[in-house]
Amino acid sequence: MTVQDIRSFNRFYTNVIGALDYSRHLYAPYTLTESRVLYELAHTEKVDAADLRTQLNLDAGYLSRILGKFERDGLVERGSSEKDSRRRRITLTARGRSTAELLDERTRETVGTLLTTVPPTDRDRLSEALRTVREILGDGRAAPHPENVLLREPGPGDLGWIVARNGALYAAEFGWNADYEGLVARIVADFAEDHDPHLERVWIAELDGRPVGCVMCVRDEAPGTARLRLLLVEPEARGLGIGNRLVRACIDFARGVGYREMTLWTNDVLKSARSIYQRHGFVLVGEKPHRSFGADLIGQDWKMTLHRTAD
């Protein structure tokens, strides 16, 4: 990513905006900036000029001229703020609200027309790309909440997502090579081709309509034993307790269908994951140095009892 990349995108997007005919049709007789001010006034209760200037990052003199124009057009009224008499509160008149609604309707129609040019198969990609830009550059949205996280069964494309994100994240965070992605691909392919839905399951953690985590419960070679595999949580979704919820779901499922034990294999560098396993009752039962995925690692076997057998 370079400065030129961003400048190039800015020019491209400016051309897209221009193609929507903002200046001559969409917001006429107002400019784009004037319409932004009108939009904020229509969607914010009891706003004053100082707050509006901060929200829109506008020069005080420029904003004052815009509000003066709105006042002459009968769109707004200005009065003293209830909290501070030195500040000026701005409210829309009935005419101003009607104008804002008209502009909003035009915007919806015009952007809707633009979306008709995007093939249905590309709309999810476009939505994800826009969301990514907002998250990385920041737009003041509220932080995600744990209650907004949904655990669900995998849908179309989710198994491929598990492979892709495991490969990308472990390469970025630990420098592992493509051998690890190949291992994950084989695990996922085996599950997709042949699994017992009564005894084996995959969970996807979803936040704001997109996958942010996963875990898998499959039958182990040892009788009566389940194996936990492929626990993963996206970096931007960490700290919401998603890893704990995924592991708890896996344990509860395994216990519910009658497994006596649950086992897993991990590596010592995965400290956050190991902490979650310990918290839920897994015990380290063995470890062995190995070289895999382009790195020197210490593999670890963990196990927990789900149902105690009678003596």
PDB file of C-alpha atoms in Angstrom:
ATOM      1  CA  MET A   1       0.000   0.000   0.000  1.00  0.00           C
ATOM      2  CA  THR A   2       1.417   3.377  -1.022  1.00  0.00           C
ATOM      3  CA  VAL A   3       0.274   6.992  -1.001  1.00  0.00           C
ATOM      4  CA  GLN A   4      -0.166   6.697  -4.756  1.00  0.00           C
ATOM      5  CA  ASP A   5      -2.547   3.741  -4.279  1.00  0.00           C
ATOM      6  CA  ILE A   6      -4.839   5.851  -2.110  1.00  0.00           C
ATOM      7  CA  ARG A   7      -4.631   8.873  -4.401  1.00  0.00           C
ATOM      8  CA  SER A   8      -5.454   6.691  -7.379  1.00  0.00           C
ATOM      9  CA  PHE A   9      -8.487   5.278  -5.589  1.00  0.00           C
ATOM     10  CA  ASN A  10      -9.602   8.780  -4.612  1.00  0.00           C
ATOM     11  CA  ARG A  11      -9.558   9.858  -8.260  1.00  0.00           C
ATOM     12  CA  PHE A  12     -11.466   6.743  -9.272  1.00  0.00           C
ATOM     13  CA  TYR A  13     -14.127   7.179  -6.594  1.00  0.00           C
ATOM     14  CA  THR A  14     -14.475  10.880  -7.364  1.00  0.00           C
ATOM     15  CA  ASN A  15     -15.267   9.895 -10.948  1.00  0.00           C
ATOM     16  CA  VAL A  16     -17.876   7.419  -9.691  1.00  0.00           C
ATOM     17  CA  ILE A  17     -19.470  10.136  -7.575  1.00  0.00           C
ATOM     18  CA  GLY A  18     -19.389  12.492 -10.534  1.00  0.00           C
ATOM     19  CA  ALA A  19     -21.120   9.876 -12.665  1.00  0.00           C
ATOM     20  CA  LEU A  20     -24.026   9.994 -10.219  1.00  0.00           C
ATOM     21  CA  ASP A  21     -24.550  13.622 -11.306  1.00  0.00           C
ATOM     22  CA  TYR A  22     -24.438  15.093  -7.819  1.00  0.00           C
ATOM     23  CA  SER A  23     -24.028  18.734  -8.787  1.00  0.00           C
ATOM     24  CA  ARG A  24     -26.674  18.933 -11.521  1.00  0.00           C
ATOM     25  CA  HIS A  25     -29.402  16.567 -10.378  1.00  0.00           C
ATOM     26  CA  LEU A  26     -29.057  14.604  -7.187  1.00  0.00           C
ATOM     27  CA  TYR A  27     -28.685  17.445  -4.687  1.00  0.00           C
ATOM     28  CA  ALA A  28     -29.834  20.418  -6.788  1.00  0.00           C
ATOM     29  CA  PRO A  29     -30.045  23.236  -5.862  1.00  0.00           C
ATOM     30  CA  TYR A  30     -27.486  22.384  -3.157  1.00  0.00           C
ATOM     31  CA  THR A  31     -23.881  21.253  -3.309  1.00  0.00           C
ATOM     32  CA  LEU A  32     -22.702  17.927  -1.932  1.00  0.00           C
ATOM     33  CA  THR A  33     -21.296  19.570   1.222  1.00  0.00           C
ATOM     34  CA  GLU A  34     -24.498  21.541   1.801  1.00  0.00           C
ATOM     35  CA  SER A  35     -26.456  18.326   1.439  1.00  0.00           C
ATOM     36  CA  ARG A  36     -24.209  16.597   3.983  1.00  0.00           C
ATOM     37  CA  VAL A  37     -25.011  19.365   6.472  1.00  0.00           C
ATOM     38  CA  LEU A  38     -28.720  18.992   5.763  1.00  0.00           C
ATOM     39  CA  TYR A  39     -28.486  15.213   6.231  1.00  0.00           C
ATOM     40  CA  GLU A  40     -26.794  15.571   9.633  1.00  0.00           C
ATOM     41  CA  LEU A  41     -29.416  18.064  10.768  1.00  0.00           C
ATOM     42  CA  ALA A  42     -32.173  15.652   9.747  1.00  0.00           C
ATOM     43  CA  HIS A  43     -30.632  12.707  11.591  1.00  0.00           C
ATOM     44  CA  THR A  44     -29.292  14.359  14.763  1.00  0.00           C
ATOM     45  CA  GLU A  45     -31.477  15.784  17.512  1.00  0.00           C
ATOM     46  CA  LYS A  46     -30.653  19.147  19.106  1.00  0.00           C
ATOM     47  CA  VAL A  47     -27.366  19.737  17.308  1.00  0.00           C
ATOM     48  CA  ASP A  48     -25.484  23.001  17.643  1.00  0.00           C
ATOM     49  CA  ALA A  49     -23.127  24.646  15.174  1.00  0.00           C
ATOM     50  CA  ALA A  50     -19.973  23.642  17.073  1.00  0.00           C
ATOM     51  CA  ASP A  51     -20.960  19.958  17.153  1.00  0.00           C
ATOM     52  CA  LEU A  52     -21.917  20.063  13.487  1.00  0.00           C
ATOM     53  CA  ARG A  53     -18.564  21.578  12.571  1.00  0.00           C
ATOM     54  CA  THR A  54     -16.763  18.792  14.435  1.00  0.00           C
ATOM     55  CA  GLN A  55     -18.881  15.980  12.981  1.00  0.00           C
ATOM     56  CA  LEU A  56     -18.343  17.137   9.401  1.00  0.00           C
ATOM     57  CA  ASN A  57     -14.826  18.546   9.846  1.00  0.00           C
ATOM     58  CA  LEU A  58     -15.812  21.877   8.287  1.00  0.00           C
ATOM     59  CA  ASP A  59     -14.293  25.336   8.619  1.00  0.00           C
ATOM     60  CA  ALA A  60     -16.340  27.494  10.982  1.00  0.00           C
ATOM     61  CA  GLY A  61     -16.757  30.307   8.458  1.00  0.00           C
ATOM     62  CA  TYR A  62     -17.745  27.933   5.667  1.00  0.00           C
ATOM     63  CA  LEU A  63     -20.349  26.233   7.859  1.00  0.00           C
ATOM     64  CA  SER A  64     -21.716  29.596   8.960  1.00  0.00           C
ATOM     65  CA  ARG A  65     -22.250  30.613   5.327  1.00  0.00           C
ATOM     66  CA  ILE A  66     -24.042  27.320   4.602  1.00  0.00           C
ATOM     67  CA  LEU A  67     -26.334  27.757   7.598  1.00  0.00           C
ATOM     68  CA  GLY A  68     -26.997  31.344   6.565  1.00  0.00           C
ATOM     69  CA  LYS A  69     -28.088  30.142   3.132  1.00  0.00           C
ATOM     70  CA  PHE A  70     -30.347  27.512   4.715  1.00  0.00           C
ATOM     71  CA  GLU A  71     -31.865  30.160   6.978  1.00  0.00           C
ATOM     72  CA  ARG A  72     -32.617  32.450   4.013  1.00  0.00           C
ATOM     73  CA  ASP A  73     -34.214  29.484   2.210  1.00  0.00           C
ATOM     74  CA  GLY A  74     -36.398  28.751   5.227  1.00  0.00           C
ATOM     75  CA  LEU A  75     -34.789  25.371   5.935  1.00  0.00           C
ATOM     76  CA  VAL A  76     -33.394  25.984   9.436  1.00  0.00           C
ATOM     77  CA  GLU A  77     -33.899  28.057  12.542  1.00  0.00           C
ATOM     78  CA  ARG A  78     -31.097  29.134  14.847  1.00  0.00           C
ATOM     79  CA  GLY A  79     -31.482  29.704  18.568  1.00  0.00           C
ATOM     80  CA  SER A  80     -29.586  29.513  21.862  1.00  0.00           C
ATOM     81  CA  SER A  81     -28.448  26.104  23.094  1.00  0.00           C
ATOM     82  CA  GLU A  82     -30.241  24.770  26.173  1.00  0.00           C
ATOM     83  CA  LYS A  83     -26.927  23.677  27.675  1.00  0.00           C
ATOM     84  CA  ASP A  84     -24.859  26.757  26.848  1.00  0.00           C
ATOM     85  CA  SER A  85     -26.367  30.103  25.836  1.00  0.00           C
ATOM     86  CA  ARG A  86     -23.135  30.980  24.034  1.00  0.00           C
ATOM     87  CA  ARG A  87     -23.711  28.143  21.550  1.00  0.00           C
ATOM     88  CA  ARG A  88     -26.187  28.247  18.686  1.00  0.00           C
ATOM     89  CA  ARG A  89     -28.646  25.370  18.313  1.00  0.00           C
ATOM     90  CA  ILE A  90     -29.711  24.502  14.764  1.00  0.00           C
ATOM     91  CA  THR A  91     -33.078  22.891  13.994  1.00  0.00           C
ATOM     92  CA  LEU A  92     -34.781  22.054  10.718  1.00  0.00           C
ATOM     93  CA  THR A  93     -38.063  23.724   9.840  1.00  0.00           C
ATOM     94  CA  ALA A  94     -40.900  21.723   8.284  1.00  0.00           C
ATOM     95  CA  ARG A  95     -39.648  22.879   4.892  1.00  0.00           C
ATOM     96  CA  GLY A  96     -36.113  21.858   5.784  1.00  0.00           C
ATOM     97  CA  ARG A  97     -37.217  18.383   6.828  1.00  0.00           C
ATOM     98  CA  SER A  98     -39.211  18.002   3.618  1.00  0.00           C
ATOM     99  CA  THR A  99     -36.167  19.039   1.578  1.00  0.00           C
ATOM    100  CA  ALA A 100     -33.929  16.595   3.460  1.00  0.00           C
ATOM    101  CA  GLU A 101     -36.400  13.773   2.809  1.00  0.00           C
ATOM    102  CA  LEU A 102     -36.450  14.614  -0.907  1.00  0.00           C
ATOM    103  CA  LEU A 103     -32.664  14.574  -1.121  1.00  0.00           C
ATOM    104  CA  ASP A 104     -32.554  11.287   0.789  1.00  0.00           C
ATOM    105  CA  GLU A 105     -35.049   9.753  -1.629  1.00  0.00           C
ATOM    106  CA  ARG A 106     -33.022  10.933  -4.632  1.00  0.00           C
ATOM    107  CA  THR A 107     -29.880   9.478  -3.104  1.00  0.00           C
ATOM    108  CA  ARG A 108     -31.474   6.086  -2.534  1.00  0.00           C
ATOM    109  CA  GLU A 109     -32.795   5.971  -6.091  1.00  0.00           C
ATOM    110  CA  THR A 110     -29.500   7.017  -7.657  1.00  0.00           C
ATOM    111  CA  VAL A 111     -27.296   4.708  -5.595  1.00  0.00           C
ATOM    112  CA  GLY A 112     -29.813   1.926  -6.215  1.00  0.00           C
ATOM    113  CA  THR A 113     -29.354   2.495  -9.935  1.00  0.00           C
ATOM    114  CA  LEU A 114     -25.592   2.260  -9.479  1.00  0.00           C
ATOM    115  CA  LEU A 115     -25.986  -1.062  -7.654  1.00  0.00           C
ATOM    116  CA  THR A 116     -27.933  -2.514 -10.571  1.00  0.00           C
ATOM    117  CA  THR A 117     -24.664  -2.382 -12.532  1.00  0.00           C
ATOM    118  CA  VAL A 118     -22.993  -4.649  -9.941  1.00  0.00           C
ATOM    119  CA  PRO A 119     -23.552  -8.378 -10.628  1.00  0.00           C
ATOM    120  CA  PRO A 120     -25.298 -10.147  -7.709  1.00  0.00           C
ATOM    121  CA  THR A 121     -22.277 -12.426  -7.317  1.00  0.00           C
ATOM    122  CA  ASP A 122     -20.059  -9.393  -6.631  1.00  0.00           C
ATOM    123  CA  ARG A 123     -22.267  -7.540  -4.159  1.00  0.00           C
ATOM    124  CA  ASP A 124     -21.072  -9.422  -1.087  1.00  0.00           C
ATOM    125  CA  ARG A 125     -17.467  -8.718  -2.117  1.00  0.00           C
ATOM    126  CA  LEU A 126     -18.254  -5.034  -2.558  1.00  0.00           C
ATOM    127  CA  SER A 127     -20.013  -4.864   0.810  1.00  0.00           C
ATOM    128  CA  GLU A 128     -17.100  -6.585   2.548  1.00  0.00           C
ATOM    129  CA  ALA A 129     -14.587  -4.261   0.877  1.00  0.00           C
ATOM    130  CA  LEU A 130     -16.492  -1.162   2.010  1.00  0.00           C
ATOM    131  CA  ARG A 131     -16.774  -2.558   5.540  1.00  0.00           C
ATOM    132  CA  THR A 132     -13.043  -3.282   5.613  1.00  0.00           C
ATOM    133  CA  VAL A 133     -12.141   0.277   4.611  1.00  0.00           C
ATOM    134  CA  ARG A 134     -14.399   1.691   7.325  1.00  0.00           C
ATOM    135  CA  GLU A 135     -12.964  -0.604   9.990  1.00  0.00           C
ATOM    136  CA  ILE A 136      -9.323   0.056   9.112  1.00  0.00           C
ATOM    137  CA  LEU A 137      -9.540   3.811   8.601  1.00  0.00           C
ATOM    138  CA  GLY A 138     -12.187   4.270  11.297  1.00  0.00           C
ATOM    139  CA  ASP A 139     -15.456   6.136  11.086  1.00  0.00           C
ATOM    140  CA  GLY A 140     -16.435   6.498  14.732  1.00  0.00           C
ATOM    141  CA  ARG A 141     -18.646   3.422  14.844  1.00  0.00           C
ATOM    142  CA  ALA A 142     -19.332   1.873  18.228  1.00  0.00           C
ATOM    143  CA  ALA A 143     -17.117  -1.045  19.211  1.00  0.00           C
ATOM    144  CA  PRO A 144     -18.630  -4.487  18.577  1.00  0.00           C
ATOM    145  CA  HIS A 145     -20.438  -6.140  21.479  1.00  0.00           C
ATOM    146  CA  PRO A 146     -20.283  -9.836  22.467  1.00  0.00           C
ATOM    147  CA  GLU A 147     -24.073 -10.127  22.220  1.00  0.00           C
ATOM    148  CA  ASN A 148     -23.833  -9.345  18.498  1.00  0.00           C
ATOM    149  CA  VAL A 149     -21.842 -12.531  17.874  1.00  0.00           C
ATOM    150  CA  LEU A 150     -23.795 -15.472  16.470  1.00  0.00           C
ATOM    151  CA  LEU A 151     -22.599 -19.095  16.472  1.00  0.00           C
ATOM    152  CA  ARG A 152     -24.064 -20.981  13.523  1.00  0.00           C
ATOM    153  CA  GLU A 153     -23.546 -23.930  11.213  1.00  0.00           C
ATOM    154  CA  PRO A 154     -21.423 -23.349   8.103  1.00  0.00           C
ATOM    155  CA  GLY A 155     -23.124 -22.110   4.946  1.00  0.00           C
ATOM    156  CA  PRO A 156     -21.938 -22.031   1.326  1.00  0.00           C
ATOM    157  CA  GLY A 157     -18.354 -20.778   1.156  1.00  0.00           C
ATOM    158  CA  ASP A 158     -17.674 -21.067   4.889  1.00  0.00           C
ATOM    159  CA  LEU A 159     -15.508 -24.184   4.680  1.00  0.00           C
ATOM    160  CA  GLY A 160     -13.370 -22.482   2.051  1.00  0.00           C
ATOM    161  CA  TRP A 161     -13.183 -19.451   4.332  1.00  0.00           C
ATOM    162  CA  ILE A 162     -11.812 -21.661   7.137  1.00  0.00           C
ATOM    163  CA  VAL A 163      -8.986 -22.838   4.882  1.00  0.00           C
ATOM    164  CA  ALA A 164      -8.183 -19.382   3.518  1.00  0.00           C
ATOM    165  CA  ARG A 165      -8.216 -17.567   6.849  1.00  0.00           C
ATOM    166  CA  ASN A 166      -6.171 -20.220   8.652  1.00  0.00           C
ATOM    167  CA  GLY A 167      -3.549 -20.041   5.927  1.00  0.00           C
ATOM    168  CA  ALA A 168      -3.457 -16.238   5.854  1.00  0.00           C
ATOM    169  CA  LEU A 169      -3.553 -15.606   9.615  1.00  0.00           C
ATOM    170  CA  TYR A 170      -0.938 -18.154  10.627  1.00  0.00           C
ATOM    171  CA  ALA A 171       1.363 -16.891   7.877  1.00  0.00           C
ATOM    172  CA  ALA A 172       0.921 -13.286   9.035  1.00  0.00           C
ATOM    173  CA  GLU A 173       1.156 -13.916  12.791  1.00  0.00           C
ATOM    174  CA  PHE A 174       3.664 -16.792  13.001  1.00  0.00           C
ATOM    175  CA  GLY A 175       5.337 -16.948   9.595  1.00  0.00           C
ATOM    176  CA  TRP A 176       4.053 -20.425   8.817  1.00  0.00           C
ATOM    177  CA  ASN A 177       4.321 -21.528   5.201  1.00  0.00           C
ATOM    178  CA  ALA A 178       1.780 -23.071   2.832  1.00  0.00           C
ATOM    179  CA  ASP A 179       2.212 -26.514   4.411  1.00  0.00           C
ATOM    180  CA  TYR A 180      -0.142 -25.447   7.184  1.00  0.00           C
ATOM    181  CA  GLU A 181      -2.800 -24.263   4.762  1.00  0.00           C
ATOM    182  CA  GLY A 182      -2.469 -27.611   2.989  1.00  0.00           C
ATOM    183  CA  LEU A 183      -3.043 -29.444   6.281  1.00  0.00           C
ATOM    184  CA  VAL A 184      -6.149 -27.367   7.006  1.00  0.00           C
ATOM    185  CA  ALA A 185      -7.418 -27.994   3.474  1.00  0.00           C
ATOM    186  CA  ARG A 186      -7.136 -31.762   3.984  1.00  0.00           C
ATOM    187  CA  ILE A 187      -8.908 -31.601   7.356  1.00  0.00           C
ATOM    188  CA  VAL A 188     -11.751 -29.544   5.911  1.00  0.00           C
ATOM    189  CA  ALA A 189     -12.000 -31.698   2.782  1.00  0.00           C
ATOM    190  CA  ASP A 190     -12.223 -34.875   4.872  1.00  0.00           C
ATOM    191  CA  PHE A 191     -15.028 -33.323   6.907  1.00  0.00           C
ATOM    192  CA  ALA A 192     -16.909 -32.113   3.828  1.00  0.00           C
ATOM    193  CA  GLU A 193     -16.667 -35.463   2.053  1.00  0.00           C
ATOM    194  CA  ASP A 194     -17.477 -37.781   4.935  1.00  0.00           C
ATOM    195  CA  HIS A 195     -18.743 -36.823   8.386  1.00  0.00           C
ATOM    196  CA  ASP A 196     -21.493 -37.990  10.702  1.00  0.00           C
ATOM    197  CA  PRO A 197     -23.684 -34.933  11.455  1.00  0.00           C
ATOM    198  CA  HIS A 198     -24.848 -36.586  14.678  1.00  0.00           C
ATOM    199  CA  LEU A 199     -21.303 -36.897  16.011  1.00  0.00           C
ATOM    200  CA  GLU A 200     -19.274 -34.254  14.154  1.00  0.00           C
ATOM    201  CA  ARG A 201     -19.876 -30.570  13.634  1.00  0.00           C
ATOM    202  CA  VAL A 202     -18.409 -27.208  12.591  1.00  0.00           C
ATOM    203  CA  TRP A 203     -19.306 -23.833  14.138  1.00  0.00           C
ATOM    204  CA  ILE A 204     -18.889 -20.455  12.491  1.00  0.00           C
ATOM    205  CA  ALA A 205     -18.827 -17.317  14.651  1.00  0.00           C
ATOM    206  CA  GLU A 206     -20.527 -14.463  12.806  1.00  0.00           C
ATOM    207  CA  LEU A 207     -20.328 -10.750  13.612  1.00  0.00           C
ATOM    208  CA  ASP A 208     -22.199  -8.106  11.615  1.00  0.00           C
ATOM    209  CA  GLY A 209     -23.016 -10.616   8.906  1.00  0.00           C
ATOM    210  CA  ARG A 210     -19.499 -11.922   8.310  1.00  0.00           C
ATOM    211  CA  PRO A 211     -17.522 -14.906   9.667  1.00  0.00           C
ATOM    212  CA  VAL A 212     -14.953 -14.037  12.333  1.00  0.00           C
ATOM    213  CA  GLY A 213     -14.195 -17.404  13.919  1.00  0.00           C
ATOM    214  CA  CYS A 214     -14.549 -21.175  13.696  1.00  0.00           C
ATOM    215  CA  VAL A 215     -13.986 -24.483  15.431  1.00  0.00           C
ATOM    216  CA  MET A 216     -14.539 -28.134  14.537  1.00  0.00           C
ATOM    217  CA  CYS A 217     -15.490 -31.251  16.514  1.00  0.00           C
ATOM    218  CA  VAL A 218     -14.702 -34.600  14.837  1.00  0.00           C
ATOM    219  CA  ARG A 219     -14.335 -38.225  15.870  1.00  0.00           C
ATOM    220  CA  ASP A 220     -10.872 -39.224  17.002  1.00  0.00           C
ATOM    221  CA  GLU A 221      -9.324 -42.583  16.175  1.00  0.00           C
ATOM    222  CA  ALA A 222      -9.594 -43.587  19.839  1.00  0.00           C
ATOM    223  CA  PRO A 223     -13.052 -45.021  20.685  1.00  0.00           C
ATOM    224  CA  GLY A 224     -15.351 -42.646  22.556  1.00  0.00           C
ATOM    225  CA  THR A 225     -13.057 -39.671  21.946  1.00  0.00           C
ATOM    226  CA  ALA A 226     -13.816 -36.397  20.171  1.00  0.00           C
ATOM    227  CA  ARG A 227     -11.143 -34.138  18.703  1.00  0.00           C
ATOM    228  CA  LEU A 228     -11.312 -30.335  18.738  1.00  0.00           C
ATOM    229  CA  ARG A 229      -9.728 -28.802  15.635  1.00  0.00           C
ATOM    230  CA  LEU A 230      -9.105 -25.514  13.837  1.00  0.00           C
ATOM    231  CA  LEU A 231     -10.047 -23.000  16.525  1.00  0.00           C
ATOM    232  CA  LEU A 232      -9.619 -19.541  15.011  1.00  0.00           C
ATOM    233  CA  VAL A 233     -10.765 -15.991  15.809  1.00  0.00           C
ATOM    234  CA  GLU A 234     -10.107 -13.033  13.511  1.00  0.00           C
ATOM    235  CA  PRO A 235      -7.854 -10.339  15.065  1.00  0.00           C
ATOM    236  CA  GLU A 236     -10.509  -7.610  14.886  1.00  0.00           C
ATOM    237  CA  ALA A 237     -12.981  -9.843  16.769  1.00  0.00           C
ATOM    238  CA  ARG A 238     -10.689 -10.839  19.625  1.00  0.00           C
ATOM    239  CA  GLY A 239     -11.544  -9.715  23.123  1.00  0.00           C
ATOM    240  CA  LEU A 240     -15.248 -10.505  22.706  1.00  0.00           C
ATOM    241  CA  GLY A 241     -15.073 -13.986  24.245  1.00  0.00           C
ATOM    242  CA  ILE A 242     -15.574 -15.687  20.879  1.00  0.00           C
ATOM    243  CA  GLY A 243     -12.830 -18.258  21.436  1.00  0.00           C
ATOM    244  CA  ASN A 244     -14.374 -19.244  24.771  1.00  0.00           C
ATOM    245  CA  ARG A 245     -17.824 -19.568  23.216  1.00  0.00           C
ATOM    246  CA  LEU A 246     -16.554 -21.718  20.358  1.00  0.00           C
ATOM    247  CA  VAL A 247     -14.688 -24.079  22.680  1.00  0.00           C
ATOM    248  CA  ARG A 248     -17.662 -24.261  25.060  1.00  0.00           C
ATOM    249  CA  ALA A 249     -19.992 -25.084  22.153  1.00  0.00           C
ATOM    250  CA  CYS A 250     -17.627 -27.832  21.039  1.00  0.00           C
ATOM    251  CA  ILE A 251     -17.394 -29.335  24.541  1.00  0.00           C
ATOM    252  CA  ASP A 252     -21.146 -29.163  25.152  1.00  0.00           C
ATOM    253  CA  PHE A 253     -21.851 -30.844  21.817  1.00  0.00           C
ATOM    254  CA  ALA A 254     -19.330 -33.630  22.428  1.00  0.00           C
ATOM    255  CA  ARG A 255     -20.670 -34.264  25.907  1.00  0.00           C
ATOM    256  CA  GLY A 256     -24.256 -34.181  24.664  1.00  0.00           C
ATOM    257  CA  VAL A 257     -23.728 -36.857  22.005  1.00  0.00           C
ATOM    258  CA  GLY A 258     -21.952 -39.180  24.431  1.00  0.00           C
ATOM    259  CA  TYR A 259     -18.207 -38.804  23.898  1.00  0.00           C
ATOM    260  CA  ARG A 260     -16.227 -39.767  27.003  1.00  0.00           C
ATOM    261  CA  GLU A 261     -13.134 -37.669  26.270  1.00  0.00           C
ATOM    262  CA  MET A 262     -12.039 -34.781  24.097  1.00  0.00           C
ATOM    263  CA  THR A 263      -8.512 -34.292  22.804  1.00  0.00           C
ATOM    264  CA  LEU A 264      -6.682 -31.710  20.730  1.00  0.00           C
ATOM    265  CA  TRP A 265      -3.259 -31.023  19.257  1.00  0.00           C
ATOM    266  CA  THR A 266      -1.740 -27.557  19.259  1.00  0.00           C
ATOM    267  CA  ASN A 267       1.636 -25.830  19.413  1.00  0.00           C
ATOM    268  CA  ASP A 268       3.309 -23.974  22.250  1.00  0.00           C
ATOM    269  CA  VAL A 269       3.392 -20.646  20.367  1.00  0.00           C
ATOM    270  CA  LEU A 270      -0.421 -20.458  20.382  1.00  0.00           C
ATOM    271  CA  LYS A 271      -0.573 -18.983  23.872  1.00  0.00           C
ATOM    272  CA  SER A 272      -4.040 -17.445  23.667  1.00  0.00           C
ATOM    273  CA  ALA A 273      -5.574 -20.702  22.473  1.00  0.00           C
ATOM    274  CA  ARG A 274      -3.786 -22.710  25.175  1.00  0.00           C
ATOM    275  CA  SER A 275      -5.135 -20.337  27.808  1.00  0.00           C
ATOM    276  CA  ILE A 276      -8.678 -20.968  26.571  1.00  0.00           C
ATOM    277  CA  TYR A 277      -8.167 -24.741  26.632  1.00  0.00           C
ATOM    278  CA  GLN A 278      -6.884 -24.645  30.209  1.00  0.00           C
ATOM    279  CA  ARG A 279      -9.804 -22.462  31.272  1.00  0.00           C
ATOM    280  CA  HIS A 280     -12.246 -25.085  30.034  1.00  0.00           C
ATOM    281  CA  GLY A 281     -10.562 -28.014  31.759  1.00  0.00           C
ATOM    282  CA  PHE A 282      -8.100 -29.391  29.211  1.00  0.00           C
ATOM    283  CA  VAL A 283      -4.896 -30.834  30.651  1.00  0.00           C
ATOM    284  CA  LEU A 284      -1.525 -31.040  28.879  1.00  0.00           C
ATOM    285  CA  VAL A 285      -0.658 -34.735  28.511  1.00  0.00           C
ATOM    286  CA  GLY A 286       2.358 -34.646  26.215  1.00  0.00           C
ATOM    287  CA  GLU A 287       4.600 -32.497  24.052  1.00  0.00           C
ATOM    288  CA  LYS A 288       7.226 -33.091  21.385  1.00  0.00           C
ATOM    289  CA  PRO A 289       9.542 -30.820  19.372  1.00  0.00           C
ATOM    290  CA  HIS A 290       9.021 -30.909  15.621  1.00  0.00           C
ATOM    291  CA  ARG A 291       9.708 -28.880  12.509  1.00  0.00           C
ATOM    292  CA  SER A 292       6.575 -28.159  10.521  1.00  0.00           C
ATOM    293  CA  PHE A 293       5.103 -25.345   8.453  1.00  0.00           C
ATOM    294  CA  GLY A 294       8.582 -23.869   8.003  1.00  0.00           C
ATOM    295  CA  ALA A 295       9.167 -23.352  11.744  1.00  0.00           C
ATOM    296  CA  ASP A 296      10.664 -25.114  14.768  1.00  0.00           C
ATOM    297  CA  LEU A 297       7.751 -25.831  17.098  1.00  0.00           C
ATOM    298  CA  ILE A 298       6.762 -27.809  20.163  1.00  0.00           C
ATOM    299  CA  GLY A 299       3.621 -29.794  19.512  1.00  0.00           C
ATOM    300  CA  GLN A 300       1.319 -30.381  22.458  1.00  0.00           C
ATOM    301  CA  ASP A 301      -1.434 -32.911  23.144  1.00  0.00           C
ATOM    302  CA  TRP A 302      -4.251 -31.801  25.456  1.00  0.00           C
ATOM    303  CA  LYS A 303      -7.120 -33.857  26.832  1.00  0.00           C
ATOM    304  CA  MET A 304     -10.197 -33.494  29.031  1.00  0.00           C
ATOM    305  CA  THR A 305     -12.702 -35.953  30.484  1.00  0.00           C
ATOM    306  CA  LEU A 306     -16.324 -35.460  29.429  1.00  0.00           C
ATOM    307  CA  HIS A 307     -17.979 -38.477  31.080  1.00  0.00           C
ATOM    308  CA  ARG A 308     -16.314 -40.586  33.725  1.00  0.00           C
ATOM    309  CA  THR A 309     -16.634 -44.319  33.220  1.00  0.00           C
ATOM    310  CA  ALA A 310     -17.678 -46.621  36.040  1.00  0.00           C
ATOM    311  CA  ASP A 311     -14.854 -48.494  37.758  1.00  0.00           C
TER     312      ASP A 311
END
